[in-house]
Amino acid sequence: MKYLSLPRVCATIGLTSMLLAAPTFAAGPIRIGVPVGLSGANSVVAPSVVQSSQLAIDEINAAGGILGRKVELEVADDGSGAVGAQKAFDSLIFQKKVDVLISMETSAARNAGLPIVARGKVPYIYTSFYEGRSCSPWMFVNAWVPEQQVPPIVDHFMNAKSAKTFFLVGSDYSFGRGMLEFTKKYAQSKGAKVVGEEYLPMDGSDWTAVISKIRAAKPDAIVTSTAGGAPNVTLTKQLRAAGITIPYGNLAVDEGTAKSMGADAQGIFISASYVTGIDSPRNKQFLAAMTKKFGTDLKTPNDLSVPQYEAVYAYKAAVEKAKSTDAQKVLAALAEVKVDGPRGTIAMSKQRHAPLTMYLGEVQGDGSVKVVSSFKDVDPGTQCPNLK
């Protein structure tokens, strides 16, 4: 008879326990594709989006996967723009054979990718706040649109800061112009006046001329809508260096980017569907899990990465409801499922968009966001009336 030493017995028992505890998956993984701007304008926030995707998939696999199948993550850099998105979408859909695309992207990347999504016939959950009214039979959106995000900032500036004139600054593409077009109309409907409106290209970084025009116009408040990450940083730093201290509302900055700005971000007003300070058991559980998984490498969870985390669970719920990864069955189910996530209960039931609780916040010196007020279950308004 062969005897094992005590250490080997313990090691064998430990290995057996691990094998017994590990889930057994059915053949064939479910692949989730994440095209995201690891380079370009979105490179500041993209790492947090990838982290939240990884956590969701790890949690799902630890609980047995989806329909007994393991979930795999496929990430592709879309360069934050149209050309890169075409390559990333094509690679994920036709080479990696993903079952679904889930990601936040610039509007330019989204618009370039949608025809490829339609050709590949895969579901696409868009997790980025955006300018609204982008409609496709293949796409659902779980992030905010202007109808949900703009009014809290404009109303606060007019009511609490006595602002009567506004200067608008944006990146020159669909998001920047779309957001500020809505802002202009909304402010004017409330009796305010827009005294200036200026744009730079998405990769623009020298705001000197724009800041000179702001000085000349002498507005009561500024509202900006720049491409995600990098342009937010350059514009804010240059506004601060120029000594401009009037109320400043940023329609594109997330909590993670605000932290990366340091003291320059202090005093910025944002309107978001997620802030880390949401006081709920589910959000605390999420933050603890993120910290445990990523430790000192953790990127601040934010209003772009948290919808990503929730969207992975929305896809899981839809597949389980449909009992299939068949695209048409999943798309039908996505309009009906709900996810209890860090932001609360999210359902993409309003013309493939979601009612959201919004938070008006002011960025503090350490980059955290102090909630000034909240607005429960704000309706996204008319977005895609021709889609169920």
Tab-separated table of C-alpha atoms in Angstrom:
chain	number	residue	atom	x	y	z
A	1	MET	CA	0.000	0.000	0.000
A	2	LYS	CA	1.262	3.463	-0.909
A	3	TYR	CA	1.017	6.111	1.798
A	4	LEU	CA	0.891	9.870	1.273
A	5	SER	CA	2.680	12.240	3.598
A	6	LEU	CA	0.496	14.654	5.609
A	7	PRO	CA	1.395	17.661	3.395
A	8	ARG	CA	0.538	15.656	0.275
A	9	VAL	CA	-2.742	14.489	1.841
A	10	CYS	CA	-3.634	18.078	2.678
A	11	ALA	CA	-2.693	19.207	-0.812
A	12	THR	CA	-4.775	16.443	-2.363
A	13	ILE	CA	-7.783	17.264	-0.188
A	14	GLY	CA	-7.398	20.952	-1.020
A	15	LEU	CA	-7.264	20.223	-4.741
A	16	THR	CA	-10.293	17.939	-4.499
A	17	SER	CA	-12.236	20.622	-2.661
A	18	MET	CA	-11.347	23.155	-5.343
A	19	LEU	CA	-12.457	20.802	-8.084
A	20	LEU	CA	-15.719	20.108	-6.297
A	21	ALA	CA	-16.331	23.822	-5.728
A	22	ALA	CA	-15.524	24.900	-9.289
A	23	PRO	CA	-18.543	25.102	-11.601
A	24	THR	CA	-18.793	22.593	-14.438
A	25	PHE	CA	-19.590	24.309	-17.731
A	26	ALA	CA	-21.424	22.993	-20.744
A	27	ALA	CA	-19.531	22.833	-24.026
A	28	GLY	CA	-19.000	26.097	-25.858
A	29	PRO	CA	-18.486	29.450	-24.138
A	30	ILE	CA	-20.638	32.538	-24.540
A	31	ARG	CA	-18.445	35.350	-25.816
A	32	ILE	CA	-19.069	38.981	-24.866
A	33	GLY	CA	-17.341	41.534	-27.077
A	34	VAL	CA	-16.265	44.887	-25.655
A	35	PRO	CA	-15.105	47.427	-28.266
A	36	VAL	CA	-13.788	50.376	-26.275
A	37	GLY	CA	-11.404	53.334	-26.605
A	38	LEU	CA	-8.223	52.021	-25.011
A	39	SER	CA	-6.501	54.697	-27.092
A	40	GLY	CA	-7.739	58.132	-28.114
A	41	ALA	CA	-10.178	60.390	-26.267
A	42	ASN	CA	-11.744	57.627	-24.165
A	43	SER	CA	-8.444	56.161	-22.967
A	44	VAL	CA	-8.839	57.918	-19.602
A	45	VAL	CA	-12.037	56.047	-18.750
A	46	ALA	CA	-11.781	52.832	-20.819
A	47	PRO	CA	-9.735	50.887	-18.212
A	48	SER	CA	-12.555	51.258	-15.668
A	49	VAL	CA	-15.015	49.892	-18.249
A	50	VAL	CA	-12.856	46.842	-18.835
A	51	GLN	CA	-12.504	46.281	-15.082
A	52	SER	CA	-16.252	46.336	-14.485
A	53	SER	CA	-16.731	43.913	-17.382
A	54	GLN	CA	-14.180	41.553	-15.864
A	55	LEU	CA	-15.834	41.633	-12.450
A	56	ALA	CA	-19.285	40.896	-13.859
A	57	ILE	CA	-18.007	37.979	-15.908
A	58	ASP	CA	-15.993	36.548	-13.009
A	59	GLU	CA	-19.046	36.727	-10.747
A	60	ILE	CA	-21.272	35.093	-13.343
A	61	ASN	CA	-18.797	32.286	-14.019
A	62	ALA	CA	-18.335	31.665	-10.292
A	63	ALA	CA	-22.104	31.187	-10.063
A	64	GLY	CA	-22.214	28.691	-12.932
A	65	GLY	CA	-22.136	30.875	-16.027
A	66	ILE	CA	-25.115	31.530	-18.292
A	67	LEU	CA	-27.307	28.534	-19.075
A	68	GLY	CA	-24.466	26.419	-17.735
A	69	ARG	CA	-21.998	27.878	-20.230
A	70	LYS	CA	-18.806	29.731	-19.350
A	71	VAL	CA	-18.656	33.411	-20.291
A	72	GLU	CA	-15.564	34.800	-22.003
A	73	LEU	CA	-14.552	38.437	-22.481
A	74	GLU	CA	-13.158	39.715	-25.784
A	75	VAL	CA	-11.840	43.311	-25.704
A	76	ALA	CA	-10.889	45.330	-28.787
A	77	ASP	CA	-9.511	48.868	-28.992
A	78	ASP	CA	-11.762	51.071	-31.138
A	79	GLY	CA	-9.406	54.046	-30.943
A	80	SER	CA	-12.328	56.175	-29.678
A	81	GLY	CA	-13.290	56.940	-33.283
A	82	ALA	CA	-15.024	55.787	-36.442
A	83	VAL	CA	-12.152	54.102	-38.296
A	84	GLY	CA	-10.998	52.165	-35.256
A	85	ALA	CA	-14.563	51.156	-34.429
A	86	GLN	CA	-15.099	49.637	-37.857
A	87	LYS	CA	-12.030	47.442	-37.358
A	88	ALA	CA	-12.922	46.537	-33.757
A	89	PHE	CA	-16.564	45.673	-34.510
A	90	ASP	CA	-15.596	43.653	-37.572
A	91	SER	CA	-12.965	41.705	-35.641
A	92	LEU	CA	-15.221	40.939	-32.695
A	93	ILE	CA	-18.249	39.930	-34.745
A	94	PHE	CA	-16.744	38.083	-37.701
A	95	GLN	CA	-13.432	36.775	-36.322
A	96	LYS	CA	-14.020	36.329	-32.598
A	97	LYS	CA	-17.649	35.296	-33.231
A	98	VAL	CA	-18.987	37.090	-30.156
A	99	ASP	CA	-22.595	36.527	-29.146
A	100	VAL	CA	-23.164	40.142	-28.050
A	101	LEU	CA	-21.446	43.521	-27.968
A	102	ILE	CA	-21.585	45.485	-24.706
A	103	SER	CA	-19.706	48.747	-24.375
A	104	MET	CA	-19.488	52.494	-23.930
A	105	GLU	CA	-17.986	54.359	-26.878
A	106	THR	CA	-17.861	57.776	-28.443
A	107	SER	CA	-20.861	58.548	-30.625
A	108	ALA	CA	-18.559	58.553	-33.649
A	109	ALA	CA	-17.479	54.988	-32.852
A	110	ARG	CA	-21.039	53.857	-32.166
A	111	ASN	CA	-22.375	55.295	-35.404
A	112	ALA	CA	-19.575	53.676	-37.409
A	113	GLY	CA	-20.123	50.323	-35.735
A	114	LEU	CA	-23.900	50.058	-36.031
A	115	PRO	CA	-23.953	49.009	-39.724
A	116	ILE	CA	-21.518	46.214	-38.881
A	117	VAL	CA	-23.747	45.142	-35.991
A	118	ALA	CA	-26.700	44.973	-38.399
A	119	ARG	CA	-24.676	42.974	-40.925
A	120	GLY	CA	-23.478	40.579	-38.239
A	121	LYS	CA	-26.918	40.375	-36.601
A	122	VAL	CA	-25.723	40.471	-33.000
A	123	PRO	CA	-27.330	42.292	-30.045
A	124	TYR	CA	-25.564	45.467	-28.924
A	125	ILE	CA	-26.010	47.050	-25.479
A	126	TYR	CA	-24.678	50.598	-25.543
A	127	THR	CA	-23.614	51.654	-22.061
A	128	SER	CA	-22.480	55.237	-22.642
A	129	PHE	CA	-24.387	58.407	-21.907
A	130	TYR	CA	-24.960	60.110	-25.240
A	131	GLU	CA	-26.862	62.745	-27.210
A	132	GLY	CA	-29.969	60.582	-27.711
A	133	ARG	CA	-32.100	59.271	-30.570
A	134	SER	CA	-29.702	56.691	-31.943
A	135	CYS	CA	-31.993	53.865	-32.915
A	136	SER	CA	-31.311	50.403	-34.286
A	137	PRO	CA	-33.296	47.156	-34.076
A	138	TRP	CA	-30.086	45.584	-32.728
A	139	MET	CA	-29.313	48.108	-29.974
A	140	PHE	CA	-30.450	48.797	-26.407
A	141	VAL	CA	-29.193	51.661	-24.223
A	142	ASN	CA	-28.954	51.648	-20.405
A	143	ALA	CA	-27.325	55.080	-19.939
A	144	TRP	CA	-28.673	58.618	-19.838
A	145	VAL	CA	-29.779	60.958	-22.637
A	146	PRO	CA	-30.081	64.795	-22.585
A	147	GLU	CA	-33.675	64.767	-21.348
A	148	GLN	CA	-32.444	63.070	-18.175
A	149	GLN	CA	-29.118	64.811	-17.666
A	150	VAL	CA	-29.263	68.450	-18.762
A	151	PRO	CA	-32.219	69.934	-16.786
A	152	PRO	CA	-30.702	69.402	-13.299
A	153	ILE	CA	-27.606	71.469	-14.178
A	154	VAL	CA	-29.360	74.289	-16.041
A	155	ASP	CA	-32.113	74.552	-13.430
A	156	HIS	CA	-29.581	74.637	-10.584
A	157	PHE	CA	-27.519	77.367	-12.208
A	158	MET	CA	-30.609	79.482	-12.885
A	159	ASN	CA	-32.281	78.944	-9.518
A	160	ALA	CA	-29.356	78.659	-7.102
A	161	LYS	CA	-26.677	80.668	-8.941
A	162	SER	CA	-28.958	83.304	-10.569
A	163	ALA	CA	-27.513	82.524	-14.002
A	164	LYS	CA	-29.279	84.246	-16.880
A	165	THR	CA	-26.636	83.863	-19.600
A	166	PHE	CA	-24.745	80.745	-20.661
A	167	PHE	CA	-21.667	80.008	-22.783
A	168	LEU	CA	-21.535	76.543	-24.366
A	169	VAL	CA	-18.307	74.694	-25.263
A	170	GLY	CA	-18.050	71.308	-26.939
A	171	SER	CA	-16.170	68.818	-29.067
A	172	ASP	CA	-17.134	69.035	-32.727
A	173	TYR	CA	-18.948	65.762	-33.295
A	174	SER	CA	-22.400	64.292	-32.735
A	175	PHE	CA	-22.198	64.036	-28.937
A	176	GLY	CA	-20.773	67.493	-28.340
A	177	ARG	CA	-23.158	69.240	-30.711
A	178	GLY	CA	-26.182	67.105	-29.838
A	179	MET	CA	-25.856	67.695	-26.106
A	180	LEU	CA	-25.377	71.442	-26.478
A	181	GLU	CA	-28.198	71.768	-28.986
A	182	PHE	CA	-30.519	70.313	-26.358
A	183	THR	CA	-28.947	72.488	-23.641
A	184	LYS	CA	-29.441	75.640	-25.715
A	185	LYS	CA	-33.095	74.890	-26.405
A	186	TYR	CA	-33.751	73.955	-22.793
A	187	ALA	CA	-32.049	77.055	-21.359
A	188	GLN	CA	-33.915	79.315	-23.780
A	189	SER	CA	-37.210	77.652	-22.881
A	190	LYS	CA	-36.522	78.631	-19.263
A	191	GLY	CA	-35.862	82.258	-20.191
A	192	ALA	CA	-32.049	82.174	-20.255
A	193	LYS	CA	-29.830	83.423	-23.090
A	194	VAL	CA	-26.914	81.648	-24.761
A	195	VAL	CA	-24.224	84.267	-25.434
A	196	GLY	CA	-21.658	82.010	-27.086
A	197	GLU	CA	-21.178	78.523	-28.526
A	198	GLU	CA	-17.757	77.165	-29.535
A	199	TYR	CA	-16.332	73.800	-30.644
A	200	LEU	CA	-12.951	72.148	-31.177
A	201	PRO	CA	-12.248	68.853	-33.004
A	202	MET	CA	-12.408	65.712	-30.843
A	203	ASP	CA	-8.633	65.630	-30.519
A	204	GLY	CA	-8.319	69.392	-29.958
A	205	SER	CA	-6.347	70.429	-26.894
A	206	ASP	CA	-5.666	74.167	-27.202
A	207	TRP	CA	-8.686	76.053	-25.851
A	208	THR	CA	-6.989	79.477	-25.745
A	209	ALA	CA	-9.150	81.117	-28.418
A	210	VAL	CA	-12.337	79.700	-26.909
A	211	ILE	CA	-11.416	80.965	-23.455
A	212	SER	CA	-10.790	84.429	-24.888
A	213	LYS	CA	-14.312	84.423	-26.313
A	214	ILE	CA	-15.705	83.356	-22.940
A	215	ARG	CA	-13.974	86.302	-21.298
A	216	ALA	CA	-15.385	88.698	-23.899
A	217	ALA	CA	-18.953	87.362	-23.594
A	218	LYS	CA	-18.975	87.534	-19.759
A	219	PRO	CA	-21.530	84.742	-19.241
A	220	ASP	CA	-23.035	83.872	-15.863
A	221	ALA	CA	-22.248	80.162	-16.347
A	222	ILE	CA	-20.460	77.713	-18.645
A	223	VAL	CA	-21.778	74.342	-19.802
A	224	THR	CA	-19.410	72.028	-21.662
A	225	SER	CA	-19.842	68.832	-23.646
A	226	THR	CA	-16.507	67.412	-24.765
A	227	ALA	CA	-15.421	63.954	-25.887
A	228	GLY	CA	-14.993	61.639	-22.913
A	229	GLY	CA	-11.653	61.791	-20.922
A	230	ALA	CA	-8.800	63.725	-22.447
A	231	PRO	CA	-10.612	66.856	-23.781
A	232	ASN	CA	-12.344	67.222	-20.408
A	233	VAL	CA	-8.951	67.338	-18.728
A	234	THR	CA	-7.334	69.863	-21.091
A	235	LEU	CA	-10.326	72.223	-21.144
A	236	THR	CA	-10.751	72.197	-17.382
A	237	LYS	CA	-7.038	72.778	-16.697
A	238	GLN	CA	-6.980	75.709	-19.103
A	239	LEU	CA	-10.168	77.249	-17.689
A	240	ARG	CA	-8.671	77.073	-14.194
A	241	ALA	CA	-5.325	78.460	-15.347
A	242	ALA	CA	-7.186	81.369	-16.940
A	243	GLY	CA	-8.823	82.169	-13.610
A	244	ILE	CA	-12.394	81.604	-14.814
A	245	THR	CA	-14.456	80.871	-11.713
A	246	ILE	CA	-18.094	81.239	-12.834
A	247	PRO	CA	-20.405	78.210	-12.354
A	248	TYR	CA	-19.179	75.366	-14.555
A	249	GLY	CA	-21.340	72.430	-15.587
A	250	ASN	CA	-19.726	69.557	-17.469
A	251	LEU	CA	-22.050	67.216	-19.377
A	252	ALA	CA	-19.337	64.679	-20.160
A	253	VAL	CA	-17.092	64.300	-17.130
A	254	ASP	CA	-17.404	61.144	-15.032
A	255	GLU	CA	-16.264	60.654	-11.445
A	256	GLY	CA	-13.165	58.721	-12.484
A	257	THR	CA	-11.998	61.440	-14.860
A	258	ALA	CA	-12.715	64.074	-12.208
A	259	LYS	CA	-10.388	62.271	-9.812
A	260	SER	CA	-7.654	62.230	-12.450
A	261	MET	CA	-7.905	66.034	-12.759
A	262	GLY	CA	-6.986	66.625	-9.135
A	263	ALA	CA	-7.766	70.063	-7.707
A	264	ASP	CA	-8.702	71.450	-11.146
A	265	ALA	CA	-12.002	69.548	-11.010
A	266	GLN	CA	-13.135	71.132	-7.742
A	267	GLY	CA	-16.423	72.963	-8.132
A	268	ILE	CA	-17.502	71.327	-11.413
A	269	PHE	CA	-21.184	70.411	-11.419
A	270	ILE	CA	-22.149	67.110	-13.005
A	271	SER	CA	-25.405	65.284	-13.539
A	272	ALA	CA	-25.046	61.508	-13.417
A	273	SER	CA	-26.950	58.266	-12.998
A	274	TYR	CA	-24.127	56.887	-10.845
A	275	VAL	CA	-21.823	58.262	-8.172
A	276	THR	CA	-19.770	56.136	-5.797
A	277	GLY	CA	-21.553	57.711	-2.839
A	278	ILE	CA	-24.918	56.054	-3.559
A	279	ASP	CA	-25.919	54.719	-0.144
A	280	SER	CA	-27.406	51.312	-0.932
A	281	PRO	CA	-26.433	47.748	0.021
A	282	ARG	CA	-26.050	46.767	-3.634
A	283	ASN	CA	-23.671	49.638	-4.402
A	284	LYS	CA	-21.610	48.944	-1.294
A	285	GLN	CA	-21.407	45.274	-2.274
A	286	PHE	CA	-20.280	46.242	-5.777
A	287	LEU	CA	-17.606	48.649	-4.530
A	288	ALA	CA	-16.288	46.068	-2.073
A	289	ALA	CA	-16.069	43.443	-4.822
A	290	MET	CA	-14.244	45.845	-7.148
A	291	THR	CA	-11.769	46.751	-4.410
A	292	LYS	CA	-11.163	43.103	-3.536
A	293	LYS	CA	-10.530	42.137	-7.158
A	294	PHE	CA	-8.381	45.053	-8.302
A	295	GLY	CA	-6.893	46.467	-5.108
A	296	THR	CA	-4.540	49.372	-5.735
A	297	ASP	CA	-5.051	48.977	-9.504
A	298	LEU	CA	-8.758	49.811	-9.201
A	299	LYS	CA	-9.967	52.610	-11.446
A	300	THR	CA	-12.722	54.714	-9.887
A	301	PRO	CA	-16.135	53.200	-10.755
A	302	ASN	CA	-18.146	55.803	-12.614
A	303	ASP	CA	-21.123	56.689	-14.799
A	304	LEU	CA	-19.581	54.827	-17.742
A	305	SER	CA	-18.199	51.709	-16.073
A	306	VAL	CA	-21.190	50.918	-13.833
A	307	PRO	CA	-23.724	50.762	-16.714
A	308	GLN	CA	-21.232	48.366	-18.336
A	309	TYR	CA	-21.309	46.088	-15.280
A	310	GLU	CA	-25.107	46.160	-15.195
A	311	ALA	CA	-25.389	45.516	-18.935
A	312	VAL	CA	-23.480	42.251	-18.649
A	313	TYR	CA	-26.060	41.134	-16.094
A	314	ALA	CA	-28.884	42.399	-18.326
A	315	TYR	CA	-27.579	40.196	-21.117
A	316	LYS	CA	-27.392	37.240	-18.722
A	317	ALA	CA	-30.994	37.826	-17.643
A	318	ALA	CA	-32.160	38.115	-21.268
A	319	VAL	CA	-30.424	34.905	-22.341
A	320	GLU	CA	-31.884	33.049	-19.374
A	321	LYS	CA	-35.352	34.428	-20.104
A	322	ALA	CA	-35.011	33.481	-23.772
A	323	LYS	CA	-33.371	30.152	-22.841
A	324	SER	CA	-31.129	30.811	-25.814
A	325	THR	CA	-28.402	33.052	-27.203
A	326	ASP	CA	-30.394	33.435	-30.423
A	327	ALA	CA	-30.150	37.138	-31.284
A	328	GLN	CA	-33.825	37.774	-31.976
A	329	LYS	CA	-34.950	35.963	-28.845
A	330	VAL	CA	-32.411	37.857	-26.725
A	331	LEU	CA	-33.460	41.198	-28.212
A	332	ALA	CA	-37.086	40.488	-27.348
A	333	ALA	CA	-36.107	39.583	-23.792
A	334	LEU	CA	-33.886	42.656	-23.263
A	335	ALA	CA	-36.965	44.901	-23.345
A	336	GLU	CA	-38.526	42.915	-20.495
A	337	VAL	CA	-35.764	42.066	-18.020
A	338	LYS	CA	-34.678	44.123	-15.010
A	339	VAL	CA	-31.315	44.294	-13.265
A	340	ASP	CA	-30.800	45.189	-9.615
A	341	GLY	CA	-27.403	46.875	-9.797
A	342	PRO	CA	-25.353	49.607	-8.137
A	343	ARG	CA	-27.645	52.271	-9.655
A	344	GLY	CA	-30.815	50.518	-8.485
A	345	THR	CA	-33.297	48.649	-10.651
A	346	ILE	CA	-32.642	49.252	-14.343
A	347	ALA	CA	-35.001	48.220	-17.154
A	348	MET	CA	-34.449	49.193	-20.799
A	349	SER	CA	-38.190	49.322	-21.329
A	350	LYS	CA	-38.722	52.835	-22.740
A	351	GLN	CA	-38.135	52.553	-26.487
A	352	ARG	CA	-34.963	50.562	-25.747
A	353	HIS	CA	-33.795	53.171	-23.224
A	354	ALA	CA	-34.081	53.224	-19.423
A	355	PRO	CA	-35.719	55.489	-16.833
A	356	LEU	CA	-32.918	56.476	-14.454
A	357	THR	CA	-32.488	58.122	-11.072
A	358	MET	CA	-30.240	61.139	-11.683
A	359	TYR	CA	-27.901	62.845	-9.232
A	360	LEU	CA	-26.819	66.482	-9.396
A	361	GLY	CA	-23.350	66.555	-7.896
A	362	GLU	CA	-20.506	68.966	-7.200
A	363	VAL	CA	-16.928	67.720	-7.505
A	364	GLN	CA	-14.892	68.135	-4.331
A	365	GLY	CA	-11.181	68.840	-3.949
A	366	ASP	CA	-10.313	65.125	-3.742
A	367	GLY	CA	-12.288	64.301	-6.884
A	368	SER	CA	-15.234	62.793	-5.019
A	369	VAL	CA	-18.735	63.981	-5.830
A	370	LYS	CA	-21.031	65.585	-3.258
A	371	VAL	CA	-24.672	64.959	-4.156
A	372	VAL	CA	-26.631	68.213	-4.201
A	373	SER	CA	-29.978	66.698	-5.140
A	374	SER	CA	-31.465	63.599	-6.749
A	375	PHE	CA	-34.312	62.952	-9.160
A	376	LYS	CA	-35.949	59.524	-9.132
A	377	ASP	CA	-36.804	57.518	-12.258
A	378	VAL	CA	-36.374	60.309	-14.798
A	379	ASP	CA	-38.006	59.308	-18.080
A	380	PRO	CA	-35.763	59.351	-21.185
A	381	GLY	CA	-38.533	60.895	-23.273
A	382	THR	CA	-39.188	60.065	-26.903
A	383	GLN	CA	-36.120	58.284	-28.288
A	384	CYS	CA	-37.007	55.482	-30.663
A	385	PRO	CA	-40.818	55.481	-31.120
A	386	ASN	CA	-40.672	53.100	-34.085
A	387	LEU	CA	-38.951	50.370	-32.096
A	388	LYS	CA	-40.669	48.184	-29.541
